[in-house]
Short mmCIF file of N, CA and C in Angstrom, two decimals:
data_model
loop_
_atom_site.label_atom_id
_atom_site.label_comp_id
_atom_site.label_asym_id
_atom_site.label_seq_id
_atom_site.Cartn_x
_atom_site.Cartn_y
_atom_site.Cartn_z
N MET A 156 -5.45 -7.42 -9.37
CA MET A 156 -5.59 -6.60 -8.18
C MET A 156 -6.27 -7.44 -7.12
N THR A 157 -5.71 -7.49 -5.90
CA THR A 157 -6.24 -8.33 -4.84
C THR A 157 -6.55 -7.49 -3.63
N LEU A 158 -7.71 -7.73 -3.03
CA LEU A 158 -8.09 -7.06 -1.80
C LEU A 158 -8.15 -8.08 -0.68
N VAL A 159 -7.52 -7.77 0.45
CA VAL A 159 -7.55 -8.66 1.61
C VAL A 159 -7.58 -7.79 2.85
N PRO A 160 -8.38 -7.96 3.81
CA PRO A 160 -9.67 -8.64 3.76
C PRO A 160 -10.72 -7.69 3.19
N SER A 161 -11.97 -8.10 3.17
CA SER A 161 -13.00 -7.21 2.67
C SER A 161 -14.15 -7.14 3.65
N ASN A 162 -14.88 -6.07 3.55
CA ASN A 162 -16.09 -5.89 4.32
C ASN A 162 -17.08 -5.24 3.37
N ASP A 163 -18.19 -5.90 3.09
CA ASP A 163 -19.11 -5.41 2.07
C ASP A 163 -20.01 -4.27 2.55
N PHE A 164 -20.00 -3.96 3.83
CA PHE A 164 -20.85 -2.89 4.34
C PHE A 164 -19.99 -1.88 5.07
N LEU A 165 -19.61 -0.82 4.37
CA LEU A 165 -18.75 0.22 4.93
C LEU A 165 -19.37 1.58 4.67
N PRO A 166 -20.43 1.95 5.39
CA PRO A 166 -21.14 3.18 5.07
C PRO A 166 -20.38 4.45 5.43
N GLU A 167 -19.48 4.39 6.40
CA GLU A 167 -18.84 5.59 6.90
C GLU A 167 -17.67 6.03 6.02
N GLU A 168 -17.71 7.27 5.57
CA GLU A 168 -16.60 7.83 4.83
C GLU A 168 -15.48 8.14 5.82
N LYS A 169 -14.29 7.65 5.50
CA LYS A 169 -13.13 7.86 6.36
C LYS A 169 -11.94 8.29 5.52
N PRO A 170 -10.96 8.90 6.15
CA PRO A 170 -9.72 9.18 5.43
C PRO A 170 -8.93 7.89 5.24
N ALA A 171 -8.08 7.90 4.24
CA ALA A 171 -7.25 6.73 3.95
C ALA A 171 -5.78 7.13 3.94
N ALA A 172 -4.96 6.22 4.43
CA ALA A 172 -3.51 6.32 4.29
C ALA A 172 -3.10 5.20 3.34
N PHE A 173 -2.67 5.59 2.14
CA PHE A 173 -2.20 4.64 1.13
C PHE A 173 -0.69 4.51 1.31
N LEU A 174 -0.23 3.30 1.53
CA LEU A 174 1.20 3.08 1.75
C LEU A 174 1.76 2.19 0.66
N ASP A 175 2.85 2.62 0.05
CA ASP A 175 3.58 1.73 -0.83
C ASP A 175 4.16 0.62 0.06
N ARG A 176 4.47 -0.52 -0.53
CA ARG A 176 4.98 -1.63 0.28
C ARG A 176 6.51 -1.59 0.36
N ASP A 177 7.17 -1.95 -0.73
CA ASP A 177 8.64 -2.06 -0.73
C ASP A 177 9.27 -0.68 -0.64
N GLY A 178 10.05 -0.48 0.40
CA GLY A 178 10.70 0.80 0.62
C GLY A 178 9.95 1.70 1.58
N VAL A 179 8.72 1.31 1.95
CA VAL A 179 7.94 2.07 2.92
C VAL A 179 7.60 1.18 4.12
N LEU A 180 6.87 0.11 3.90
CA LEU A 180 6.55 -0.81 5.00
C LEU A 180 7.70 -1.77 5.28
N ASN A 181 8.34 -2.23 4.21
CA ASN A 181 9.45 -3.17 4.37
C ASN A 181 10.63 -2.71 3.53
N GLN A 182 11.79 -3.23 3.86
CA GLN A 182 12.98 -2.90 3.09
C GLN A 182 12.81 -3.36 1.65
N ASP A 183 13.24 -2.52 0.73
CA ASP A 183 13.17 -2.85 -0.69
C ASP A 183 14.45 -3.60 -1.05
N ILE A 184 14.33 -4.92 -1.14
CA ILE A 184 15.48 -5.75 -1.49
C ILE A 184 15.44 -6.16 -2.96
N GLY A 185 14.43 -5.70 -3.68
CA GLY A 185 14.28 -6.04 -5.08
C GLY A 185 13.48 -7.31 -5.26
N TYR A 186 12.26 -7.16 -5.72
CA TYR A 186 11.37 -8.28 -6.02
C TYR A 186 11.14 -9.20 -4.82
N LEU A 187 10.86 -8.62 -3.68
CA LEU A 187 10.56 -9.41 -2.48
C LEU A 187 9.31 -10.25 -2.69
N HIS A 188 9.45 -11.54 -2.42
CA HIS A 188 8.29 -12.44 -2.47
C HIS A 188 8.42 -13.58 -1.47
N GLU A 189 9.59 -13.75 -0.86
CA GLU A 189 9.78 -14.82 0.13
C GLU A 189 9.56 -14.25 1.53
N THR A 190 8.66 -14.89 2.28
CA THR A 190 8.31 -14.38 3.60
C THR A 190 9.53 -14.33 4.52
N GLU A 191 10.46 -15.25 4.37
CA GLU A 191 11.63 -15.28 5.24
C GLU A 191 12.60 -14.13 4.97
N ARG A 192 12.42 -13.42 3.87
CA ARG A 192 13.29 -12.28 3.55
C ARG A 192 12.65 -10.94 3.92
N LEU A 193 11.45 -10.98 4.49
CA LEU A 193 10.75 -9.76 4.89
C LEU A 193 11.45 -9.10 6.07
N VAL A 194 11.82 -7.84 5.89
CA VAL A 194 12.39 -7.02 6.96
C VAL A 194 11.60 -5.72 6.98
N TRP A 195 10.92 -5.47 8.08
CA TRP A 195 10.11 -4.26 8.23
C TRP A 195 10.99 -3.02 8.31
N MET A 196 10.49 -1.92 7.81
CA MET A 196 11.15 -0.63 7.99
C MET A 196 10.99 -0.24 9.47
N PRO A 197 11.87 0.63 9.97
CA PRO A 197 11.79 1.00 11.39
C PRO A 197 10.42 1.58 11.77
N GLN A 198 9.83 0.99 12.77
CA GLN A 198 8.55 1.40 13.36
C GLN A 198 7.40 1.40 12.35
N ALA A 199 7.46 0.52 11.36
CA ALA A 199 6.38 0.42 10.38
C ALA A 199 5.11 -0.14 11.01
N VAL A 200 5.24 -1.14 11.84
CA VAL A 200 4.07 -1.74 12.49
C VAL A 200 3.40 -0.69 13.38
N GLU A 201 4.21 0.06 14.11
CA GLU A 201 3.68 1.11 14.98
C GLU A 201 3.01 2.21 14.17
N ALA A 202 3.53 2.49 12.99
CA ALA A 202 2.93 3.51 12.13
C ALA A 202 1.54 3.09 11.68
N VAL A 203 1.37 1.83 11.32
CA VAL A 203 0.06 1.33 10.93
C VAL A 203 -0.91 1.45 12.10
N ALA A 204 -0.47 1.05 13.29
CA ALA A 204 -1.33 1.14 14.48
C ALA A 204 -1.71 2.60 14.76
N TYR A 205 -0.76 3.50 14.64
CA TYR A 205 -1.02 4.92 14.87
C TYR A 205 -2.08 5.44 13.90
N LEU A 206 -1.92 5.12 12.62
CA LEU A 206 -2.87 5.60 11.61
C LEU A 206 -4.27 5.08 11.90
N GLN A 207 -4.38 3.83 12.26
CA GLN A 207 -5.70 3.28 12.57
C GLN A 207 -6.29 3.94 13.82
N ALA A 208 -5.46 4.19 14.81
CA ALA A 208 -5.94 4.86 16.02
C ALA A 208 -6.43 6.28 15.72
N LYS A 209 -5.88 6.89 14.68
CA LYS A 209 -6.30 8.23 14.27
C LYS A 209 -7.51 8.22 13.35
N GLY A 210 -8.02 7.04 13.05
CA GLY A 210 -9.24 6.95 12.26
C GLY A 210 -9.06 6.72 10.77
N TYR A 211 -7.85 6.40 10.36
CA TYR A 211 -7.57 6.15 8.95
C TYR A 211 -7.81 4.69 8.58
N ARG A 212 -8.30 4.47 7.36
CA ARG A 212 -8.19 3.15 6.76
C ARG A 212 -6.78 3.08 6.19
N VAL A 213 -6.13 1.96 6.36
CA VAL A 213 -4.74 1.83 5.90
C VAL A 213 -4.71 0.80 4.76
N PHE A 214 -4.24 1.26 3.61
CA PHE A 214 -4.18 0.43 2.41
C PHE A 214 -2.74 0.32 1.92
N VAL A 215 -2.38 -0.84 1.41
CA VAL A 215 -1.11 -1.03 0.73
C VAL A 215 -1.39 -1.03 -0.76
N VAL A 216 -0.64 -0.20 -1.51
CA VAL A 216 -0.75 -0.14 -2.97
C VAL A 216 0.66 -0.36 -3.53
N SER A 217 0.83 -1.45 -4.28
CA SER A 217 2.18 -1.86 -4.64
C SER A 217 2.25 -2.35 -6.09
N ASN A 218 3.21 -1.83 -6.85
CA ASN A 218 3.51 -2.40 -8.16
C ASN A 218 4.29 -3.69 -7.92
N GLN A 219 3.87 -4.77 -8.54
CA GLN A 219 4.56 -6.05 -8.40
C GLN A 219 4.87 -6.61 -9.79
N SER A 220 5.73 -5.91 -10.51
CA SER A 220 6.08 -6.33 -11.87
C SER A 220 6.83 -7.64 -11.91
N GLY A 221 7.34 -8.10 -10.78
CA GLY A 221 8.02 -9.39 -10.73
C GLY A 221 7.11 -10.53 -11.16
N ILE A 222 5.81 -10.35 -11.02
CA ILE A 222 4.85 -11.35 -11.48
C ILE A 222 4.88 -11.40 -13.01
N ALA A 223 4.75 -10.25 -13.65
CA ALA A 223 4.79 -10.18 -15.12
C ALA A 223 6.14 -10.64 -15.67
N ARG A 224 7.18 -10.39 -14.91
CA ARG A 224 8.53 -10.75 -15.35
C ARG A 224 8.86 -12.22 -15.12
N GLY A 225 7.92 -12.96 -14.44
CA GLY A 225 8.13 -14.38 -14.21
C GLY A 225 9.01 -14.71 -13.02
N PHE A 226 9.28 -13.74 -12.16
CA PHE A 226 10.14 -13.97 -11.00
C PHE A 226 9.41 -14.69 -9.87
N TYR A 227 8.11 -14.47 -9.76
CA TYR A 227 7.30 -15.08 -8.71
C TYR A 227 5.84 -15.00 -9.11
N SER A 228 4.98 -15.65 -8.31
CA SER A 228 3.56 -15.76 -8.64
C SER A 228 2.70 -14.87 -7.74
N GLU A 229 1.46 -14.70 -8.15
CA GLU A 229 0.51 -13.98 -7.30
C GLU A 229 0.31 -14.73 -5.98
N THR A 230 0.35 -16.04 -6.03
CA THR A 230 0.21 -16.84 -4.80
C THR A 230 1.30 -16.50 -3.80
N GLU A 231 2.53 -16.30 -4.29
CA GLU A 231 3.63 -15.94 -3.39
C GLU A 231 3.44 -14.54 -2.82
N VAL A 232 2.95 -13.60 -3.62
CA VAL A 232 2.68 -12.25 -3.12
C VAL A 232 1.58 -12.30 -2.06
N ASP A 233 0.52 -13.05 -2.34
CA ASP A 233 -0.58 -13.18 -1.37
C ASP A 233 -0.09 -13.79 -0.06
N ALA A 234 0.80 -14.79 -0.14
CA ALA A 234 1.35 -15.42 1.08
C ALA A 234 2.18 -14.41 1.87
N LEU A 235 2.95 -13.59 1.18
CA LEU A 235 3.74 -12.56 1.86
C LEU A 235 2.81 -11.58 2.57
N HIS A 236 1.75 -11.17 1.89
CA HIS A 236 0.79 -10.24 2.50
C HIS A 236 0.09 -10.87 3.69
N GLU A 237 -0.21 -12.14 3.62
CA GLU A 237 -0.80 -12.83 4.78
C GLU A 237 0.16 -12.85 5.95
N THR A 238 1.44 -13.07 5.68
CA THR A 238 2.46 -13.03 6.73
C THR A 238 2.52 -11.64 7.36
N MET A 239 2.53 -10.61 6.52
CA MET A 239 2.57 -9.25 7.03
C MET A 239 1.33 -8.97 7.88
N GLN A 240 0.17 -9.39 7.40
CA GLN A 240 -1.07 -9.18 8.14
C GLN A 240 -1.03 -9.90 9.49
N GLY A 241 -0.42 -11.09 9.53
CA GLY A 241 -0.29 -11.83 10.78
C GLY A 241 0.55 -11.09 11.81
N VAL A 242 1.66 -10.51 11.36
CA VAL A 242 2.52 -9.71 12.24
C VAL A 242 1.73 -8.52 12.78
N LEU A 243 1.03 -7.85 11.90
CA LEU A 243 0.24 -6.68 12.31
C LEU A 243 -0.88 -7.08 13.27
N HIS A 244 -1.54 -8.19 12.98
CA HIS A 244 -2.62 -8.67 13.85
C HIS A 244 -2.10 -8.95 15.26
N ARG A 245 -0.95 -9.59 15.35
CA ARG A 245 -0.37 -9.88 16.67
C ARG A 245 -0.01 -8.59 17.42
N ALA A 246 0.21 -7.51 16.69
CA ALA A 246 0.50 -6.21 17.30
C ALA A 246 -0.77 -5.40 17.55
N GLY A 247 -1.93 -5.99 17.23
CA GLY A 247 -3.20 -5.33 17.50
C GLY A 247 -3.65 -4.37 16.42
N THR A 248 -3.15 -4.52 15.21
CA THR A 248 -3.52 -3.63 14.12
C THR A 248 -3.66 -4.44 12.84
N ARG A 249 -3.88 -3.76 11.71
CA ARG A 249 -4.05 -4.48 10.44
C ARG A 249 -3.96 -3.50 9.27
N ILE A 250 -3.78 -4.07 8.10
CA ILE A 250 -3.94 -3.35 6.84
C ILE A 250 -5.37 -3.63 6.40
N ASP A 251 -6.11 -2.61 6.02
CA ASP A 251 -7.50 -2.80 5.60
C ASP A 251 -7.60 -3.50 4.25
N ALA A 252 -6.64 -3.26 3.37
CA ALA A 252 -6.61 -3.97 2.08
C ALA A 252 -5.22 -3.87 1.49
N PHE A 253 -4.77 -4.97 0.92
CA PHE A 253 -3.55 -5.03 0.12
C PHE A 253 -3.98 -5.06 -1.34
N VAL A 254 -3.45 -4.15 -2.15
CA VAL A 254 -3.74 -4.14 -3.57
C VAL A 254 -2.41 -4.05 -4.30
N TYR A 255 -2.28 -4.83 -5.35
CA TYR A 255 -1.05 -4.75 -6.13
C TYR A 255 -1.36 -4.89 -7.61
N CYS A 256 -0.45 -4.35 -8.41
CA CYS A 256 -0.54 -4.45 -9.86
C CYS A 256 0.50 -5.47 -10.32
N PRO A 257 0.04 -6.59 -10.91
CA PRO A 257 0.97 -7.62 -11.38
C PRO A 257 1.48 -7.38 -12.80
N HIS A 258 1.07 -6.27 -13.42
CA HIS A 258 1.32 -6.04 -14.83
C HIS A 258 2.62 -5.28 -15.10
N HIS A 259 3.13 -5.48 -16.30
CA HIS A 259 4.22 -4.65 -16.81
C HIS A 259 4.23 -4.80 -18.33
N PRO A 260 4.34 -3.68 -19.05
CA PRO A 260 4.26 -3.77 -20.52
C PRO A 260 5.37 -4.61 -21.15
N GLU A 261 6.46 -4.85 -20.43
CA GLU A 261 7.56 -5.66 -20.96
C GLU A 261 7.64 -7.02 -20.28
N GLY A 262 6.56 -7.44 -19.63
CA GLY A 262 6.55 -8.73 -18.95
C GLY A 262 6.72 -9.90 -19.91
N ILE A 263 7.21 -11.00 -19.38
CA ILE A 263 7.37 -12.20 -20.21
C ILE A 263 6.17 -13.15 -20.09
N ILE A 264 5.34 -12.93 -19.07
CA ILE A 264 4.12 -13.72 -18.90
C ILE A 264 3.00 -13.00 -19.68
N GLU A 265 2.52 -13.64 -20.72
CA GLU A 265 1.58 -13.02 -21.66
C GLU A 265 0.41 -12.31 -20.98
N ARG A 266 -0.27 -12.99 -20.07
CA ARG A 266 -1.48 -12.39 -19.49
C ARG A 266 -1.20 -11.17 -18.61
N TYR A 267 0.05 -11.00 -18.20
CA TYR A 267 0.42 -9.84 -17.38
C TYR A 267 1.14 -8.76 -18.20
N ARG A 268 1.39 -9.02 -19.47
CA ARG A 268 2.08 -8.05 -20.32
C ARG A 268 1.08 -7.00 -20.78
N VAL A 269 0.83 -6.04 -19.89
CA VAL A 269 -0.21 -5.04 -20.12
C VAL A 269 0.29 -3.69 -19.59
N ASP A 270 -0.02 -2.64 -20.30
CA ASP A 270 0.20 -1.29 -19.79
C ASP A 270 -1.14 -0.84 -19.23
N CYS A 271 -1.36 -1.11 -17.97
CA CYS A 271 -2.69 -0.93 -17.38
C CYS A 271 -2.80 0.35 -16.56
N SER A 272 -4.02 0.66 -16.18
CA SER A 272 -4.29 1.89 -15.40
C SER A 272 -4.10 1.68 -13.90
N CYS A 273 -3.79 0.45 -13.47
CA CYS A 273 -3.58 0.25 -12.04
C CYS A 273 -2.10 0.40 -11.66
N ARG A 274 -1.21 0.27 -12.63
CA ARG A 274 0.22 0.38 -12.33
C ARG A 274 0.60 1.84 -12.07
N LYS A 275 1.19 2.09 -10.90
CA LYS A 275 1.67 3.44 -10.62
C LYS A 275 2.73 3.80 -11.66
N PRO A 276 2.68 4.96 -12.24
CA PRO A 276 2.15 6.23 -11.74
C PRO A 276 0.67 6.47 -12.00
N HIS A 277 -0.03 5.52 -12.61
CA HIS A 277 -1.47 5.67 -12.79
C HIS A 277 -2.17 5.50 -11.44
N ALA A 278 -3.39 5.94 -11.37
CA ALA A 278 -4.11 5.99 -10.09
C ALA A 278 -5.09 4.85 -9.88
N GLY A 279 -5.10 3.85 -10.75
CA GLY A 279 -6.11 2.81 -10.69
C GLY A 279 -6.27 2.10 -9.36
N MET A 280 -5.15 1.77 -8.71
CA MET A 280 -5.27 1.08 -7.42
C MET A 280 -5.94 1.97 -6.38
N LEU A 281 -5.54 3.23 -6.33
CA LEU A 281 -6.11 4.15 -5.35
C LEU A 281 -7.58 4.40 -5.65
N LEU A 282 -7.89 4.65 -6.91
CA LEU A 282 -9.28 4.93 -7.28
C LEU A 282 -10.18 3.73 -7.01
N GLY A 283 -9.68 2.53 -7.28
CA GLY A 283 -10.45 1.32 -7.00
C GLY A 283 -10.75 1.17 -5.52
N LEU A 284 -9.76 1.44 -4.69
CA LEU A 284 -9.98 1.37 -3.24
C LEU A 284 -10.97 2.43 -2.77
N MET A 285 -10.85 3.64 -3.31
CA MET A 285 -11.77 4.71 -2.90
C MET A 285 -13.19 4.44 -3.37
N GLU A 286 -13.34 3.72 -4.45
CA GLU A 286 -14.66 3.33 -4.92
C GLU A 286 -15.26 2.25 -4.01
N ARG A 287 -14.44 1.34 -3.58
CA ARG A 287 -14.92 0.24 -2.75
C ARG A 287 -15.13 0.64 -1.28
N PHE A 288 -14.23 1.49 -0.78
CA PHE A 288 -14.29 1.94 0.61
C PHE A 288 -14.60 3.44 0.61
N PRO A 289 -15.71 3.87 1.16
CA PRO A 289 -16.03 5.31 1.19
C PRO A 289 -14.87 6.10 1.81
N THR A 290 -14.32 7.03 1.03
CA THR A 290 -13.07 7.69 1.42
C THR A 290 -13.20 9.20 1.29
N SER A 291 -12.71 9.89 2.31
CA SER A 291 -12.59 11.35 2.27
C SER A 291 -11.25 11.69 1.60
N ARG A 292 -11.30 12.08 0.34
CA ARG A 292 -10.05 12.41 -0.37
C ARG A 292 -9.32 13.58 0.29
N ARG A 293 -10.09 14.54 0.75
CA ARG A 293 -9.50 15.74 1.36
C ARG A 293 -8.57 15.38 2.52
N ASP A 294 -8.89 14.33 3.26
CA ASP A 294 -8.12 13.95 4.44
C ASP A 294 -7.21 12.75 4.20
N SER A 295 -7.12 12.30 2.96
CA SER A 295 -6.33 11.11 2.64
C SER A 295 -4.97 11.49 2.07
N PHE A 296 -4.03 10.54 2.16
CA PHE A 296 -2.69 10.78 1.62
C PHE A 296 -2.03 9.45 1.29
N LEU A 297 -0.95 9.56 0.51
CA LEU A 297 -0.14 8.41 0.14
C LEU A 297 1.28 8.64 0.60
N VAL A 298 1.92 7.58 1.09
CA VAL A 298 3.35 7.61 1.42
C VAL A 298 4.04 6.62 0.48
N GLY A 299 4.99 7.14 -0.28
CA GLY A 299 5.75 6.30 -1.19
C GLY A 299 7.22 6.65 -1.15
N ASP A 300 8.01 5.84 -1.83
CA ASP A 300 9.45 6.08 -1.86
C ASP A 300 9.97 6.42 -3.26
N ARG A 301 9.04 6.60 -4.21
CA ARG A 301 9.42 6.91 -5.59
C ARG A 301 8.51 7.99 -6.16
N GLU A 302 9.01 8.66 -7.17
CA GLU A 302 8.22 9.69 -7.83
C GLU A 302 6.95 9.11 -8.46
N THR A 303 6.99 7.85 -8.90
CA THR A 303 5.80 7.23 -9.48
C THR A 303 4.69 7.12 -8.44
N ASP A 304 5.05 6.93 -7.17
CA ASP A 304 4.05 6.90 -6.10
C ASP A 304 3.38 8.26 -5.97
N LEU A 305 4.19 9.31 -5.99
CA LEU A 305 3.65 10.66 -5.85
C LEU A 305 2.78 11.03 -7.05
N ALA A 306 3.16 10.56 -8.23
CA ALA A 306 2.35 10.81 -9.42
C ALA A 306 1.00 10.12 -9.31
N ALA A 307 0.98 8.92 -8.78
CA ALA A 307 -0.30 8.20 -8.58
C ALA A 307 -1.17 8.95 -7.59
N ALA A 308 -0.58 9.45 -6.52
CA ALA A 308 -1.34 10.23 -5.54
C ALA A 308 -1.96 11.46 -6.20
N ALA A 309 -1.16 12.18 -6.97
CA ALA A 309 -1.67 13.38 -7.65
C ALA A 309 -2.79 13.03 -8.61
N ALA A 310 -2.64 11.92 -9.33
CA ALA A 310 -3.67 11.51 -10.29
C ALA A 310 -4.97 11.11 -9.59
N ALA A 311 -4.86 10.66 -8.33
CA ALA A 311 -6.03 10.28 -7.55
C ALA A 311 -6.56 11.45 -6.72
N ASP A 312 -5.91 12.60 -6.82
CA ASP A 312 -6.31 13.81 -6.09
C ASP A 312 -6.19 13.64 -4.58
N VAL A 313 -5.08 13.00 -4.15
CA VAL A 313 -4.73 12.95 -2.73
C VAL A 313 -3.28 13.43 -2.60
N ARG A 314 -2.93 13.89 -1.44
CA ARG A 314 -1.56 14.35 -1.22
C ARG A 314 -0.60 13.16 -1.21
N GLY A 315 0.60 13.41 -1.70
CA GLY A 315 1.63 12.39 -1.71
C GLY A 315 2.86 12.87 -0.96
N TYR A 316 3.50 11.95 -0.23
CA TYR A 316 4.68 12.27 0.56
C TYR A 316 5.77 11.27 0.26
N LEU A 317 6.99 11.78 0.05
CA LEU A 317 8.13 10.95 -0.29
C LEU A 317 8.88 10.57 0.98
N TYR A 318 8.91 9.28 1.24
CA TYR A 318 9.59 8.72 2.41
C TYR A 318 10.94 8.18 1.97
N SER A 319 11.98 8.53 2.71
CA SER A 319 13.32 8.09 2.32
C SER A 319 14.01 7.29 3.42
N GLY A 320 13.25 6.77 4.35
CA GLY A 320 13.83 5.94 5.40
C GLY A 320 13.67 6.56 6.78
N GLY A 321 14.19 5.86 7.77
CA GLY A 321 14.04 6.29 9.15
C GLY A 321 12.73 5.78 9.72
N SER A 322 12.35 6.30 10.85
CA SER A 322 11.14 5.86 11.54
C SER A 322 9.89 6.20 10.72
N LEU A 323 9.19 5.17 10.26
CA LEU A 323 7.94 5.42 9.53
C LEU A 323 6.90 6.02 10.47
N LEU A 324 6.92 5.62 11.73
CA LEU A 324 5.99 6.20 12.70
C LEU A 324 6.20 7.71 12.81
N ASP A 325 7.44 8.15 12.99
CA ASP A 325 7.71 9.59 13.07
C ASP A 325 7.28 10.30 11.79
N PHE A 326 7.51 9.66 10.65
CA PHE A 326 7.16 10.26 9.37
C PHE A 326 5.66 10.47 9.25
N VAL A 327 4.86 9.43 9.52
CA VAL A 327 3.40 9.59 9.38
C VAL A 327 2.82 10.46 10.48
N MET A 328 3.40 10.43 11.67
CA MET A 328 2.93 11.34 12.72
C MET A 328 3.13 12.79 12.29
N GLY A 329 4.26 13.06 11.67
CA GLY A 329 4.52 14.42 11.18
C GLY A 329 3.49 14.84 10.15
N ILE A 330 3.13 13.94 9.24
CA ILE A 330 2.12 14.25 8.23
C ILE A 330 0.78 14.55 8.88
N VAL A 331 0.34 13.64 9.73
CA VAL A 331 -0.99 13.77 10.34
C VAL A 331 -1.07 15.01 11.22
N GLU A 332 -0.06 15.21 12.05
CA GLU A 332 -0.11 16.33 12.98
C GLU A 332 0.12 17.68 12.29
N ARG A 333 0.89 17.70 11.23
CA ARG A 333 1.19 18.95 10.52
C ARG A 333 0.09 19.29 9.52
N ASP A 334 -0.33 18.33 8.74
CA ASP A 334 -1.19 18.62 7.60
C ASP A 334 -2.66 18.25 7.80
N TYR A 335 -2.94 17.47 8.79
CA TYR A 335 -4.34 17.01 8.93
C TYR A 335 -4.90 17.26 10.31
N THR A 336 -4.21 18.07 11.10
CA THR A 336 -4.69 18.46 12.43
C THR A 336 -5.37 17.32 13.17
N GLY A 337 -4.62 16.24 13.31
CA GLY A 337 -5.15 15.13 14.10
C GLY A 337 -5.75 14.02 13.27
N GLY A 338 -5.69 14.11 11.96
CA GLY A 338 -6.17 12.99 11.13
C GLY A 338 -7.65 12.92 11.07
N GLY A 339 -8.15 11.72 10.86
CA GLY A 339 -9.56 11.52 10.60
C GLY A 339 -10.39 11.29 11.85
N ALA A 340 -9.76 11.16 12.99
CA ALA A 340 -10.53 10.86 14.20
C ALA A 340 -11.17 12.10 14.78
#
């Protein structure tokens, strides 16, 4: 599990928007790890900026079984996340932390062949972030594109929303304005 960037002094409890990566922030092309193949979902960058403007911490929580399967390395995932963060930074926004699970019980890489509590549908990634960053669960939510994402949200006691494409900005605005009366701000 990797956190980027970190801040060791975060006294203020804030709501969090947990976003799955593949299929939510970027197109799911299957085991994405090459920065040149990154294609953002429509208005994903704007969605991150909107959430931050509304007072949310924005976290990416992603299963990356391709590491356990030997398709790519953690270094390649970290480089992709740095590229994504660079795009967001140039747009005046950021992801507060990227967290991923490199494990899979059927992995071919021994050290990653684990059925762990961080792999969605388990809540380990979300719970770890909420432990590290003071979080208002009542005002937090997860956006994912699979039932396993929604199961992880339920296990972490936050609302989960299934995204199936289109403008991510419109999707998260609908959540915040409908269910959170203006979000955390």
